[in-house]
Coordinates of C-alpha atoms in Angstrom, one line a residue:
Chain K
M1394 CA 122.3 126.5 60.4
F1395 CA 121.3 125.6 64.0
P1396 CA 118.8 127.8 65.8
T1397 CA 120.4 129.9 68.5
K1398 CA 118.8 131.1 71.7
S1399 CA 117.5 134.6 71.7
D1400 CA 118.8 137.2 74.1
T1401 CA 115.5 137.1 75.9
D1402 CA 115.8 133.3 76.4
S1403 CA 119.3 133.7 77.8
A1404 CA 118.1 136.4 80.1
V1405 CA 115.2 134.2 81.3
D1406 CA 117.7 131.3 82.0
R1407 CA 120.0 133.6 84.0
F1408 CA 117.1 135.0 86.1
D1409 CA 117.2 133.5 89.6
W1410 CA 113.7 132.0 89.9
L1411 CA 114.6 130.5 93.3
S1412 CA 115.1 134.0 94.7
V1413 CA 111.7 135.0 93.4
T1414 CA 110.0 132.1 95.0
L1415 CA 111.7 132.9 98.3
L1416 CA 110.7 136.5 98.0
L1417 CA 107.0 135.7 97.3
G1418 CA 106.9 133.0 100.0
G1419 CA 108.6 135.3 102.4
V1420 CA 105.9 138.0 102.0
L1421 CA 103.3 135.4 102.9
L1422 CA 105.3 134.1 105.8
C1423 CA 105.5 137.7 107.2
Y1424 CA 101.8 138.0 106.8
Y1425 CA 101.4 135.0 109.1
L1426 CA 103.9 136.1 111.7
L1427 CA 103.6 139.8 111.9
P1428 CA 100.0 139.9 113.3
L1429 CA 101.0 137.3 115.9
A1430 CA 104.1 139.2 116.9
S1431 CA 102.1 142.4 116.9
L1432 CA 99.5 140.9 119.2
L1433 CA 102.1 139.4 121.6
L1434 CA 104.1 142.7 121.8
S1435 CA 100.9 144.7 122.4
Q1436 CA 100.0 142.8 125.4
P1437 CA 101.7 143.5 128.8
P1438 CA 102.9 140.2 130.3
A1439 CA 101.2 141.0 133.5
A1440 CA 97.8 141.1 131.8
I1441 CA 98.5 137.7 130.1
L1442 CA 99.7 136.1 133.4
G1443 CA 96.6 137.6 135.2
Q1444 CA 94.3 135.9 132.7
T1445 CA 96.0 132.5 133.3
T1446 CA 94.6 132.3 136.8
E1447 CA 91.2 133.7 135.8
P1448 CA 88.6 130.8 136.5
A1449 CA 86.6 131.4 133.3
V1450 CA 89.8 131.3 131.2
V1451 CA 91.2 128.2 133.0
S1452 CA 87.8 126.5 132.5
A1453 CA 87.7 127.4 128.9
A1454 CA 91.3 126.3 128.3
S1455 CA 90.6 122.9 129.9
T1456 CA 87.4 122.5 127.9
S1457 CA 89.2 123.3 124.7
L1458 CA 92.0 120.9 125.3
V1459 CA 89.8 118.0 126.4
S1460 CA 87.2 118.6 123.6
A1461 CA 89.9 119.0 120.9
T1462 CA 91.7 115.8 122.1
A1463 CA 88.4 113.9 122.2
S1464 CA 87.4 115.2 118.7
V1465 CA 90.7 114.2 117.2
L1466 CA 90.5 110.8 118.8
V1467 CA 86.9 110.3 117.4
A1468 CA 88.0 111.6 114.0
T1469 CA 91.0 109.2 113.9
V1470 CA 89.2 106.1 115.1
F1471 CA 86.4 106.6 112.5
G1472 CA 88.4 108.5 109.9
L1473 CA 91.4 106.2 109.4
P1474 CA 89.3 103.2 108.2
L1475 CA 87.3 105.5 105.9
A1476 CA 90.6 107.0 104.6
Y1477 CA 92.0 103.5 104.0
W1478 CA 88.9 102.4 102.2
L1479 CA 88.9 105.5 100.0
A1480 CA 92.6 105.0 99.2
A1481 CA 91.9 101.5 98.0
A1482 CA 88.6 102.2 96.3
E1483 CA 88.2 103.3 92.7
G1484 CA 85.5 104.7 90.5
R1485 CA 82.3 106.7 91.2
S1486 CA 81.7 105.5 94.7
E1487 CA 85.1 106.8 95.8
T1488 CA 84.5 110.2 94.2
L1489 CA 81.1 110.5 95.8
V1490 CA 82.3 109.5 99.3
T1491 CA 85.2 111.9 99.0
A1492 CA 82.8 114.7 98.1
I1493 CA 80.7 113.9 101.2
V1494 CA 83.8 114.0 103.4
V1495 CA 84.8 117.4 102.0
L1496 CA 81.3 118.8 102.6
P1497 CA 81.9 120.0 106.2
L1498 CA 85.0 121.9 105.0
V1499 CA 83.1 124.0 102.5
L1500 CA 80.1 124.7 104.8
P1501 CA 80.4 127.9 106.8
P1502 CA 81.0 126.7 110.4
I1503 CA 77.9 128.5 111.7
V1504 CA 75.8 126.6 109.1
S1505 CA 77.5 123.3 110.2
G1506 CA 76.3 124.2 113.7
M1507 CA 72.7 124.8 112.4
V1508 CA 72.8 121.6 110.5
L1509 CA 73.9 119.7 113.6
L1510 CA 71.1 121.3 115.6
T1511 CA 68.5 119.9 113.3
L1512 CA 69.9 116.4 114.0
V1513 CA 70.8 116.4 117.6
G1514 CA 69.2 119.6 119.0
P1515 CA 66.3 119.8 121.4
G1516 CA 63.1 118.5 119.9
T1517 CA 64.9 116.2 117.5
V1518 CA 64.6 112.4 117.7
L1519 CA 68.3 111.9 118.6
G1520 CA 68.4 114.8 120.9
D1521 CA 65.3 113.6 122.8
V1522 CA 66.4 110.0 123.0
A1523 CA 69.8 111.1 124.4
A1524 CA 68.1 113.5 126.8
A1525 CA 65.8 110.7 128.0
K1526 CA 68.9 108.8 128.9
G1527 CA 70.3 111.8 130.8
V1528 CA 72.8 112.7 128.0
S1529 CA 72.7 116.2 126.6
L1530 CA 73.9 116.5 123.0
T1531 CA 73.9 120.3 123.1
R1532 CA 75.1 122.8 125.8
S1533 CA 77.5 120.0 127.0
L1534 CA 81.1 118.8 126.4
I1535 CA 79.6 116.2 124.1
G1536 CA 78.0 118.9 122.1
V1537 CA 81.4 120.7 121.8
V1538 CA 83.0 117.4 120.6
L1539 CA 80.2 116.8 118.1
A1540 CA 80.6 120.3 116.6
Q1541 CA 84.4 120.0 116.5
T1542 CA 84.4 116.5 115.1
F1543 CA 82.0 117.6 112.3
V1544 CA 84.2 120.4 111.1
A1545 CA 87.7 118.9 111.9
S1546 CA 87.5 115.2 111.0
P1547 CA 87.7 115.8 107.2
F1548 CA 91.3 116.9 107.7
V1549 CA 92.1 113.5 109.1
V1550 CA 90.3 111.6 106.3
I1551 CA 91.6 113.6 103.4
T1552 CA 95.2 113.8 104.6
A1553 CA 95.3 110.1 105.7
K1554 CA 93.7 109.1 102.4
A1555 CA 96.6 110.8 100.5
A1556 CA 99.1 109.2 102.9
F1557 CA 97.7 105.7 102.3
E1558 CA 97.7 106.3 98.6
S1559 CA 101.3 107.2 98.7
V1560 CA 102.2 103.7 100.0
D1561 CA 103.2 101.4 97.1
R1562 CA 100.5 98.8 96.7
N1563 CA 103.1 96.2 95.8
L1564 CA 104.5 96.5 99.4
E1565 CA 101.1 95.4 100.7
Y1566 CA 100.9 92.6 98.2
A1567 CA 104.5 91.6 99.1
S1568 CA 103.5 91.4 102.8
R1569 CA 100.5 89.2 102.0
T1570 CA 102.4 86.8 99.8
L1571 CA 104.8 86.4 102.7
G1572 CA 101.9 85.0 104.7
K1573 CA 100.7 88.1 106.6
N1574 CA 97.0 88.9 106.7
R1575 CA 95.5 92.3 105.9
L1576 CA 95.5 93.5 109.5
T1577 CA 99.2 92.6 110.1
T1578 CA 100.1 94.1 106.8
F1579 CA 98.3 97.3 107.7
R1580 CA 99.9 97.4 111.2
R1581 CA 103.5 96.6 110.1
V1582 CA 103.7 98.0 106.6
T1583 CA 101.0 100.5 105.6
L1584 CA 100.6 102.3 108.9
P1585 CA 104.3 103.0 109.6
L1586 CA 104.8 104.2 106.0
A1587 CA 101.7 106.4 106.0
W1588 CA 102.2 107.7 109.6
P1589 CA 103.8 111.1 108.8
G1590 CA 100.9 111.9 106.5
I1591 CA 98.3 110.7 109.0
L1592 CA 99.9 112.7 111.8
A1593 CA 99.8 115.8 109.6
G1594 CA 96.0 115.2 109.3
I1595 CA 95.7 114.7 113.1
T1596 CA 97.6 117.9 113.7
L1597 CA 95.4 119.9 111.3
A1598 CA 92.3 118.4 112.9
F1599 CA 93.5 119.3 116.3
A1600 CA 94.3 122.9 115.2
R1601 CA 90.9 123.2 113.6
S1602 CA 89.2 121.8 116.7
I1603 CA 90.9 124.0 119.2
G1604 CA 90.1 127.1 117.1
E1605 CA 86.5 126.0 116.3
F1606 CA 83.9 128.7 117.0
G1607 CA 81.0 128.9 114.6
A1608 CA 79.6 125.4 114.9
T1609 CA 80.4 125.2 118.6
I1610 CA 78.6 128.4 119.6
M1611 CA 75.5 127.2 117.8
L1612 CA 75.6 123.7 119.3
A1613 CA 77.2 124.2 122.7
Y1614 CA 77.5 127.7 124.1
Y1615 CA 78.3 126.1 127.4
P1616 CA 80.8 124.8 128.5
R1617 CA 82.7 127.6 127.0
T1618 CA 85.7 126.8 124.8
M1619 CA 88.6 129.3 124.4
P1620 CA 87.2 130.9 121.2
V1621 CA 83.8 131.2 122.8
Q1622 CA 85.4 132.8 125.9
I1623 CA 87.3 135.2 123.7
W1624 CA 84.1 136.2 121.9
V1625 CA 82.2 136.6 125.3
S1626 CA 85.1 138.8 126.6
F1627 CA 85.0 140.8 123.3
T1628 CA 81.2 141.4 123.3
T1629 CA 80.8 142.1 127.0
L1630 CA 84.1 143.8 128.0
G1631 CA 85.6 145.0 124.7
L1632 CA 88.5 144.1 122.4
E1633 CA 91.3 145.0 124.9
E1634 CA 89.9 142.5 127.4
A1635 CA 89.8 139.8 124.8
F1636 CA 93.4 140.1 123.6
P1637 CA 95.2 138.4 126.6
T1638 CA 92.9 135.4 126.3
A1639 CA 93.7 135.2 122.6
V1640 CA 97.4 135.1 123.5
I1641 CA 96.8 132.2 125.8
L1642 CA 94.9 130.3 123.1
I1643 CA 97.7 130.9 120.7
G1644 CA 100.2 129.6 123.3
I1645 CA 98.1 126.4 123.9
A1646 CA 97.7 125.8 120.2
V1647 CA 101.4 126.2 119.4
A1648 CA 102.4 124.0 122.4
A1649 CA 100.0 121.3 121.2
L1650 CA 101.3 121.5 117.6
V1651 CA 104.9 121.2 118.7
F1652 CA 104.0 118.2 120.8
L1653 CA 102.2 116.5 117.9
T1654 CA 105.1 117.2 115.5
T1655 CA 107.5 115.4 117.8
L1656 CA 105.4 112.2 117.3
G1657 CA 105.9 112.4 113.5
R1658 CA 109.3 110.7 113.0
N1659 CA 109.8 109.9 109.3
P1660 CA 109.9 106.0 109.1
L1661 CA 112.4 106.2 106.2
A1662 CA 114.9 108.3 108.2
R1663 CA 117.5 106.6 110.3
Chain Z
M1483 CA 104.7 69.9 94.4
T1484 CA 102.7 70.5 91.2
L1485 CA 101.1 73.7 90.2
T1486 CA 98.1 73.1 88.0
L1487 CA 96.3 75.8 86.0
S1488 CA 93.0 74.7 84.4
G1489 CA 91.3 77.1 82.0
L1490 CA 92.6 80.1 84.0
S1491 CA 91.5 83.4 82.4
K1492 CA 91.2 87.0 83.3
T1493 CA 89.7 89.9 81.4
Y1494 CA 90.8 93.6 81.8
G1495 CA 88.8 95.8 79.5
D1496 CA 89.7 94.6 75.9
F1497 CA 92.6 92.4 77.1
E1498 CA 92.0 88.8 77.9
L1499 CA 94.5 86.4 79.4
G1500 CA 94.0 82.7 78.7
P1501 CA 92.3 80.4 79.1
I1502 CA 95.6 78.8 80.2
D1503 CA 96.1 75.1 80.9
L1504 CA 99.5 74.2 82.4
E1505 CA 101.0 71.7 84.8
I1506 CA 104.2 72.8 86.4
S1507 CA 106.1 70.4 88.6
N1508 CA 109.4 70.9 90.5
E1509 CA 111.1 72.7 87.6
V1510 CA 112.1 76.1 86.5
F1511 CA 109.3 77.2 84.2
C1512 CA 109.9 80.5 82.4
V1513 CA 107.0 82.5 81.0
L1514 CA 108.5 84.5 78.1
G1515 CA 106.6 87.2 76.3
P1516 CA 106.8 90.8 75.2
S1517 CA 105.3 93.7 77.2
G1518 CA 101.6 93.6 77.4
S1519 CA 101.4 89.8 76.7
G1520 CA 99.9 89.2 80.1
K1521 CA 102.9 87.9 82.1
S1522 CA 102.3 90.1 85.1
T1523 CA 98.6 89.4 85.1
L1524 CA 99.3 85.7 85.1
L1525 CA 101.6 86.1 88.2
S1526 CA 98.9 88.2 89.9
L1527 CA 96.4 85.3 89.4
L1528 CA 98.9 82.8 90.7
A1529 CA 99.9 84.9 93.7
G1530 CA 96.3 85.7 94.5
T1531 CA 96.6 89.5 94.2
A1532 CA 94.0 89.3 91.4
D1533 CA 91.0 86.9 90.9
P1534 CA 90.5 85.0 87.7
N1535 CA 87.2 85.4 85.8
R1536 CA 87.2 81.7 85.0
G1537 CA 89.2 78.6 85.6
S1538 CA 91.0 77.2 88.6
L1539 CA 94.4 76.9 90.2
A1540 CA 95.7 74.2 92.5
V1541 CA 98.9 73.3 94.2
D1542 CA 99.3 69.5 94.7
G1543 CA 95.5 69.2 94.2
R1544 CA 94.8 71.8 96.9
S1545 CA 92.5 74.4 95.2
M1546 CA 93.6 78.0 95.5
S1547 CA 90.2 79.4 94.4
G1548 CA 89.0 82.1 96.7
L1549 CA 92.1 81.9 98.9
P1550 CA 93.8 85.2 99.8
P1551 CA 97.5 85.6 99.0
E1552 CA 98.5 85.0 102.7
A1553 CA 96.9 81.5 102.7
R1554 CA 98.4 80.2 99.4
R1555 CA 102.0 79.7 100.4
I1556 CA 102.9 81.0 96.9
G1557 CA 105.9 83.4 97.2
L1558 CA 106.5 86.2 94.8
V1559 CA 109.7 88.1 94.1
F1560 CA 108.7 91.5 92.7
Q1561 CA 110.3 93.2 89.7
D1562 CA 111.7 96.0 91.9
G1563 CA 112.1 93.8 95.0
A1564 CA 109.2 95.5 96.8
L1565 CA 111.4 95.6 100.0
F1566 CA 109.8 97.4 102.9
P1567 CA 111.6 100.8 102.9
H1568 CA 111.3 101.4 106.6
L1569 CA 112.9 98.1 107.6
S1570 CA 116.6 97.1 107.3
A1571 CA 117.6 94.2 105.0
R1572 CA 117.7 91.9 108.0
E1573 CA 114.3 93.1 109.2
N1574 CA 112.9 92.5 105.7
V1575 CA 114.0 88.9 105.7
E1576 CA 113.0 88.3 109.3
Y1577 CA 109.5 89.7 108.5
A1578 CA 108.9 86.5 106.6
S1579 CA 110.3 84.0 109.1
E1580 CA 110.6 83.6 112.8
N1581 CA 113.3 81.0 112.4
P1582 CA 116.6 82.8 113.0
E1583 CA 118.7 79.8 111.8
Y1584 CA 116.9 79.6 108.5
V1585 CA 117.2 83.4 108.1
S1586 CA 121.0 83.1 108.7
E1587 CA 121.3 80.2 106.2
L1588 CA 119.5 82.2 103.5
T1589 CA 121.5 85.4 104.0
R1590 CA 124.7 83.2 103.7
L1591 CA 123.3 81.4 100.6
L1592 CA 122.5 84.7 98.9
A1593 CA 125.7 86.5 100.1
I1594 CA 123.9 89.4 101.7
E1595 CA 125.4 89.1 105.2
D1596 CA 127.4 92.3 104.8
V1597 CA 124.4 94.5 103.9
L1598 CA 121.9 93.2 106.5
D1599 CA 121.9 96.4 108.5
R1600 CA 121.2 98.7 105.6
R1601 CA 117.9 100.1 104.5
P1602 CA 116.7 99.2 101.0
A1603 CA 117.5 102.8 99.8
N1604 CA 121.1 102.1 100.6
L1605 CA 121.4 98.8 98.7
S1606 CA 122.4 98.4 95.0
G1607 CA 119.9 96.9 92.5
G1608 CA 121.6 93.5 92.8
E1609 CA 121.6 93.5 96.6
R1610 CA 118.0 94.5 96.7
Q1611 CA 117.0 91.5 94.5
R1612 CA 119.1 89.2 96.6
V1613 CA 117.4 90.5 99.8
A1614 CA 114.0 90.2 98.1
L1615 CA 114.7 86.6 97.1
A1616 CA 115.9 85.8 100.6
R1617 CA 112.8 87.3 102.1
T1618 CA 110.5 85.3 99.8
L1619 CA 112.4 82.0 100.4
A1620 CA 112.3 82.7 104.2
S1621 CA 108.5 82.4 104.0
E1622 CA 109.1 78.7 102.8
P1623 CA 106.7 78.9 99.9
D1624 CA 105.3 75.8 98.1
V1625 CA 105.7 77.7 94.8
L1626 CA 108.2 80.4 93.9
L1627 CA 107.2 83.1 91.5
L1628 CA 109.7 85.7 90.1
D1629 CA 108.6 88.8 88.2
E1630 CA 111.5 89.8 85.9
P1631 CA 113.9 90.2 88.9
L1632 CA 116.9 91.0 86.6
S1633 CA 115.2 93.5 84.3
S1634 CA 116.3 96.6 86.1
L1635 CA 119.9 95.5 86.7
D1636 CA 123.0 96.4 84.7
E1637 CA 124.2 93.6 82.4
P1638 CA 127.3 92.5 84.5
I1639 CA 125.3 92.4 87.7
S1640 CA 122.4 90.7 85.9
R1641 CA 124.7 88.1 84.4
R1642 CA 126.2 87.3 87.8
L1643 CA 122.8 87.1 89.5
R1644 CA 121.5 84.9 86.7
G1645 CA 124.3 82.4 87.4
D1646 CA 123.6 82.5 91.2
L1647 CA 119.8 82.0 90.5
D1648 CA 120.6 79.0 88.4
R1649 CA 122.6 77.4 91.2
L1650 CA 119.9 78.4 93.7
F1651 CA 117.1 76.9 91.7
E1652 CA 118.9 73.6 91.6
T1653 CA 118.7 73.4 95.4
L1654 CA 114.9 74.2 95.5
D1655 CA 112.4 71.4 95.5
V1656 CA 109.4 73.5 94.4
P1657 CA 107.9 74.7 91.1
V1658 CA 109.6 78.0 90.1
V1659 CA 107.7 80.2 87.7
Y1660 CA 110.0 82.9 86.3
V1661 CA 108.5 85.6 84.2
T1662 CA 110.7 87.5 81.8
H1663 CA 110.8 89.3 78.4
D1664 CA 114.4 88.3 78.0
Q1665 CA 115.0 85.2 75.9
R1666 CA 118.6 84.8 77.1
T1667 CA 117.5 84.7 80.7
A1668 CA 114.7 82.3 79.9
T1669 CA 116.9 79.9 77.9
A1670 CA 119.7 80.1 80.5
L1671 CA 117.5 79.3 83.5
A1672 CA 114.5 77.3 82.3
D1673 CA 113.7 73.6 82.2
R1674 CA 110.7 74.6 80.2
I1675 CA 109.5 77.8 78.5
A1676 CA 106.0 79.0 77.8
I1677 CA 105.8 81.7 75.1
L1678 CA 103.0 84.2 75.9
R1679 CA 101.5 86.3 73.1
D1680 CA 98.4 88.6 73.5
G1681 CA 97.3 86.7 76.6
A1682 CA 97.5 83.2 75.0
V1683 CA 100.2 80.5 75.3
A1684 CA 101.9 80.3 71.8
Q1685 CA 104.2 77.4 72.7
V1686 CA 105.4 75.4 75.6
G1687 CA 108.6 73.4 75.4
T1688 CA 112.2 73.0 76.5
P1689 CA 114.5 75.8 75.6
T1690 CA 115.9 73.7 72.7
D1691 CA 112.4 73.0 71.4
V1692 CA 111.4 76.6 71.5
L1693 CA 114.6 77.9 70.0
E1694 CA 115.1 75.3 67.2
H1695 CA 111.5 74.3 66.6
P1696 CA 109.4 77.4 67.1
A1697 CA 105.7 76.9 66.7
S1698 CA 105.2 80.1 64.7
R1699 CA 107.0 83.0 63.0
F1700 CA 106.2 85.1 66.1
V1701 CA 107.9 82.6 68.4
A1702 CA 110.9 82.4 66.1
E1703 CA 111.3 86.1 65.9
F1704 CA 110.6 86.8 69.5
T1705 CA 113.2 84.3 70.6
G1706 CA 115.8 86.1 68.5
N1707 CA 115.8 83.8 65.5
E1708 CA 116.6 86.1 62.6
N1709 CA 116.8 83.3 60.0
V1710 CA 113.2 83.2 59.0
F1711 CA 113.1 83.0 55.2
E1712 CA 111.2 81.5 52.3
I1713 CA 112.1 78.4 50.3
R1714 CA 110.3 78.1 46.9
I1715 CA 109.3 74.6 46.0
G1716 CA 109.5 73.5 42.3
T1717 CA 109.4 70.3 40.3
D1718 CA 111.7 68.9 37.6
E1719 CA 112.6 65.6 36.1
N1720 CA 114.5 64.6 39.3
G1721 CA 111.5 65.3 41.4
R1722 CA 110.8 68.3 43.8
H1723 CA 113.5 70.7 44.8
G1724 CA 113.8 73.9 46.8
H1725 CA 115.3 77.3 46.0
V1726 CA 116.5 80.0 48.4
G1727 CA 116.9 83.2 46.4
N1728 CA 118.8 82.0 43.2
T1729 CA 120.3 79.0 44.9
A1730 CA 119.0 75.5 44.5
L1731 CA 119.1 73.5 47.7
R1732 CA 121.3 70.4 47.4
S1733 CA 122.6 68.3 50.2
E1734 CA 125.5 65.9 50.3
G1735 CA 124.2 62.3 49.9
E1736 CA 120.7 63.2 49.2
S1737 CA 120.8 65.8 46.5
G1738 CA 117.6 67.8 46.2
A1739 CA 115.9 65.9 49.0
L1740 CA 113.5 68.0 51.1
P1741 CA 112.9 65.5 54.0
W1742 CA 111.4 68.3 56.1
L1743 CA 108.6 68.8 53.6
D1744 CA 106.1 66.2 54.9
S1745 CA 103.2 66.9 52.5
P1746 CA 104.9 68.2 49.3
S1747 CA 102.2 67.7 46.8
A1748 CA 100.4 71.1 46.7
V1749 CA 103.0 73.2 48.5
S1750 CA 104.6 75.9 46.4
A1751 CA 106.7 77.6 49.1
V1752 CA 107.5 77.2 52.7
T1753 CA 108.6 79.7 55.4
V1754 CA 111.3 78.1 57.4
C1755 CA 113.6 79.1 60.2
V1756 CA 117.1 77.9 61.1
H1757 CA 118.7 78.7 64.4
P1758 CA 121.8 80.9 63.9
S1759 CA 123.9 78.5 65.9
R1760 CA 123.3 75.8 63.3
I1761 CA 124.7 77.7 60.4
D1762 CA 128.4 77.1 59.7
F1763 CA 131.0 78.2 57.1
R1764 CA 133.1 75.1 56.6
E1765 CA 133.4 72.3 54.1
I1766 CA 131.7 69.1 55.3
S1767 CA 132.6 65.6 54.5
S1768 CA 130.3 62.9 53.1
S1769 CA 130.4 61.1 56.4
E1770 CA 128.7 63.9 58.2
K1771 CA 124.9 64.5 58.5
P1772 CA 123.3 65.7 55.2
A1773 CA 123.6 69.5 54.8
Y1774 CA 122.8 72.2 52.3
Q1775 CA 125.8 74.1 50.9
I1776 CA 124.6 77.6 49.9
P1777 CA 126.9 80.2 48.3
V1778 CA 126.8 83.5 50.3
I1779 CA 128.6 86.8 50.5
V1780 CA 129.8 87.9 54.0
E1781 CA 128.3 91.3 54.5
R1782 CA 129.3 92.2 58.1
W1783 CA 129.7 90.8 61.6
L1784 CA 129.1 91.9 65.2
H1785 CA 131.1 91.0 68.2
E1786 CA 128.6 90.5 71.1
N1787 CA 130.1 89.5 74.4
D1788 CA 131.8 86.1 73.8
T1789 CA 130.2 85.3 70.4
Y1790 CA 130.3 86.6 66.9
R1791 CA 127.2 87.2 64.8
V1792 CA 128.0 86.9 61.1
F1793 CA 125.5 88.2 58.4
A1794 CA 125.9 86.6 55.0
R1795 CA 123.6 87.2 52.0
V1796 CA 122.3 84.5 49.7
A1797 CA 122.4 85.7 46.1
G1798 CA 118.9 87.0 45.3
G1799 CA 117.7 85.9 48.7
P1800 CA 117.8 86.5 52.4
V1801 CA 120.6 87.5 54.7
L1802 CA 121.5 84.6 56.9
T1803 CA 122.7 85.1 60.4
A1804 CA 125.2 82.7 62.0
T1805 CA 126.5 82.8 65.6
M1806 CA 129.9 81.3 66.5
S1807 CA 132.6 81.4 69.1
R1808 CA 135.4 83.9 68.8
M1809 CA 137.8 81.1 68.1
A1810 CA 135.7 79.7 65.2
F1811 CA 135.3 83.2 63.8
E1812 CA 139.0 84.0 63.9
R1813 CA 139.8 80.7 62.2
L1814 CA 137.6 81.7 59.2
E1815 CA 139.5 85.0 58.6
F1816 CA 136.6 86.7 56.9
S1817 CA 136.8 89.9 55.0
R1818 CA 133.8 92.0 54.0
G1819 CA 132.3 91.0 50.6
E1820 CA 134.0 87.6 50.7
E1821 CA 132.3 84.8 48.9
T1822 CA 132.0 81.6 50.9
T1823 CA 129.6 78.7 51.5
A1824 CA 127.1 78.5 54.3
T1825 CA 126.4 75.0 55.6
I1826 CA 123.0 74.3 57.0
P1827 CA 122.3 70.8 58.2
V1828 CA 119.1 69.4 56.6
D1829 CA 117.6 68.5 60.0
S1830 CA 118.0 72.0 61.3
I1831 CA 115.4 73.4 58.8
H1832 CA 112.2 74.0 60.7
V1833 CA 109.1 74.6 58.6
L1834 CA 106.9 77.4 60.0
E1835 CA 104.3 78.0 57.3
R1836 CA 103.3 76.4 54.0
V1837 CA 102.0 78.2 51.0
T1838 CA 99.8 75.9 48.8
R1839 CA 99.0 76.5 45.1

């Protein structure tokens, strides 16, 4: 006698699990989109347009764009080599270094700002040496970039590490047995194959930088970035005055993300 | 070109490969061994993707010690091809060479001209291996290594590519080291075979040496020789004689002679092997080479590709396996349970182990 499936098993098999995943995912998607839509619809276009010519908002927008771009560049230049090393390394050292990289992600941003102040703030060795050379590491664009890089660069390292790990090691070996050195192999094999993952990390880091508030306000209240400007508007003029600026920040962030996404062509697609 | 391995060894945890001493000239040298015997580790040491713990490697006297893979001029065809998935077949081959004429020649030689614009994902298994081979040859290596390139292919494709490889190897003037677990591939392609077991070389020789004169029971069984059995040695008034099961071994012309038993005095039994192709089922004349005539019962047979494998039991003894062509098999007109005589040439008995009293 062969065992037969129970009625319950058959009912489970018939149940459309894909619809359930879609339903649950859809609820979360609505939770992302509805507040944004609500904010956009609540703001009269004239108020938003009026803010786009406001000198303080224009200045904050340009500071945010420049600092986020600089932070992502710094994170990429220093983060990719570390990610590549982590992807190739094995054992305890890799685990330890990965934990260090993740640390800024788990710290509250305001604590990150405080930590940075103890390193580069006024009265510290680094802060004083830089100040003596006429470079201010706080209350400056450099300060903003330092704060954003600290909190955003782990996204580049962690995501790029995963992207490098996904590249078959034998492809790199194959390249090298064909007479290509490590650098050429990296440039022509590893990087193109890992690029979509790396770009995802860059995009996340940019998004994190442009929205960074806690560490930035501790390290560099001036020049104001968009989040700081929104906070200033909120605390001095009230919530209603802060909303149009928030809409502009959302617009800048979305435009930047769309631009970055266009760079991420899948190397395997033709 | 000569590839020289001197005491080459590598340890991974509990596993140790070597020390291996080999000298490989412009020949096809197959490394044959089961999974986990160290074949891939050996290739990694030769290609430079892993460093040995001890020993050295040289190509024409040029030491490879400490040289990275890119400086060795040792090409490796990977098991799955390891083609760059973001490049077309043409770009893969051109990656290794800036000489367009040579690339064209190779693509023609390996019959991949029609698939050059395809990405690896759109190539069949056989096409992928041909492109991988073209790419490795395009780098003009001093030594060519191949890591089981046929293992993932279907039998008909594998057989065709094996034939093509055989023709290709004849045109190459470099040492070719071909790693495989497949005895048929090794014997079809190799000038010499090294049998690898648990990281050590168990035997090196020509395919005929290895198949007909295996150095150990392991080599015999691994190379597909099923005829490993015991012959008991006894003494009577005519001198020493052997028994397989209930059958006394007699040979035409030299009855009772055991010429393969070089030191008979204290030996009570021997384990021997006979290659299946050396066993026949026909009457022999006295003018032929001495042979044992052993009564057997035909139990069954298998039709494998172009050959027949016949299993025949010796009374009270082992089942002997004989391979033969279809024509030879049909001529015998066997029926199951039929009593017949197996003929084993005396010189095809190969002693593996001796049991002393």
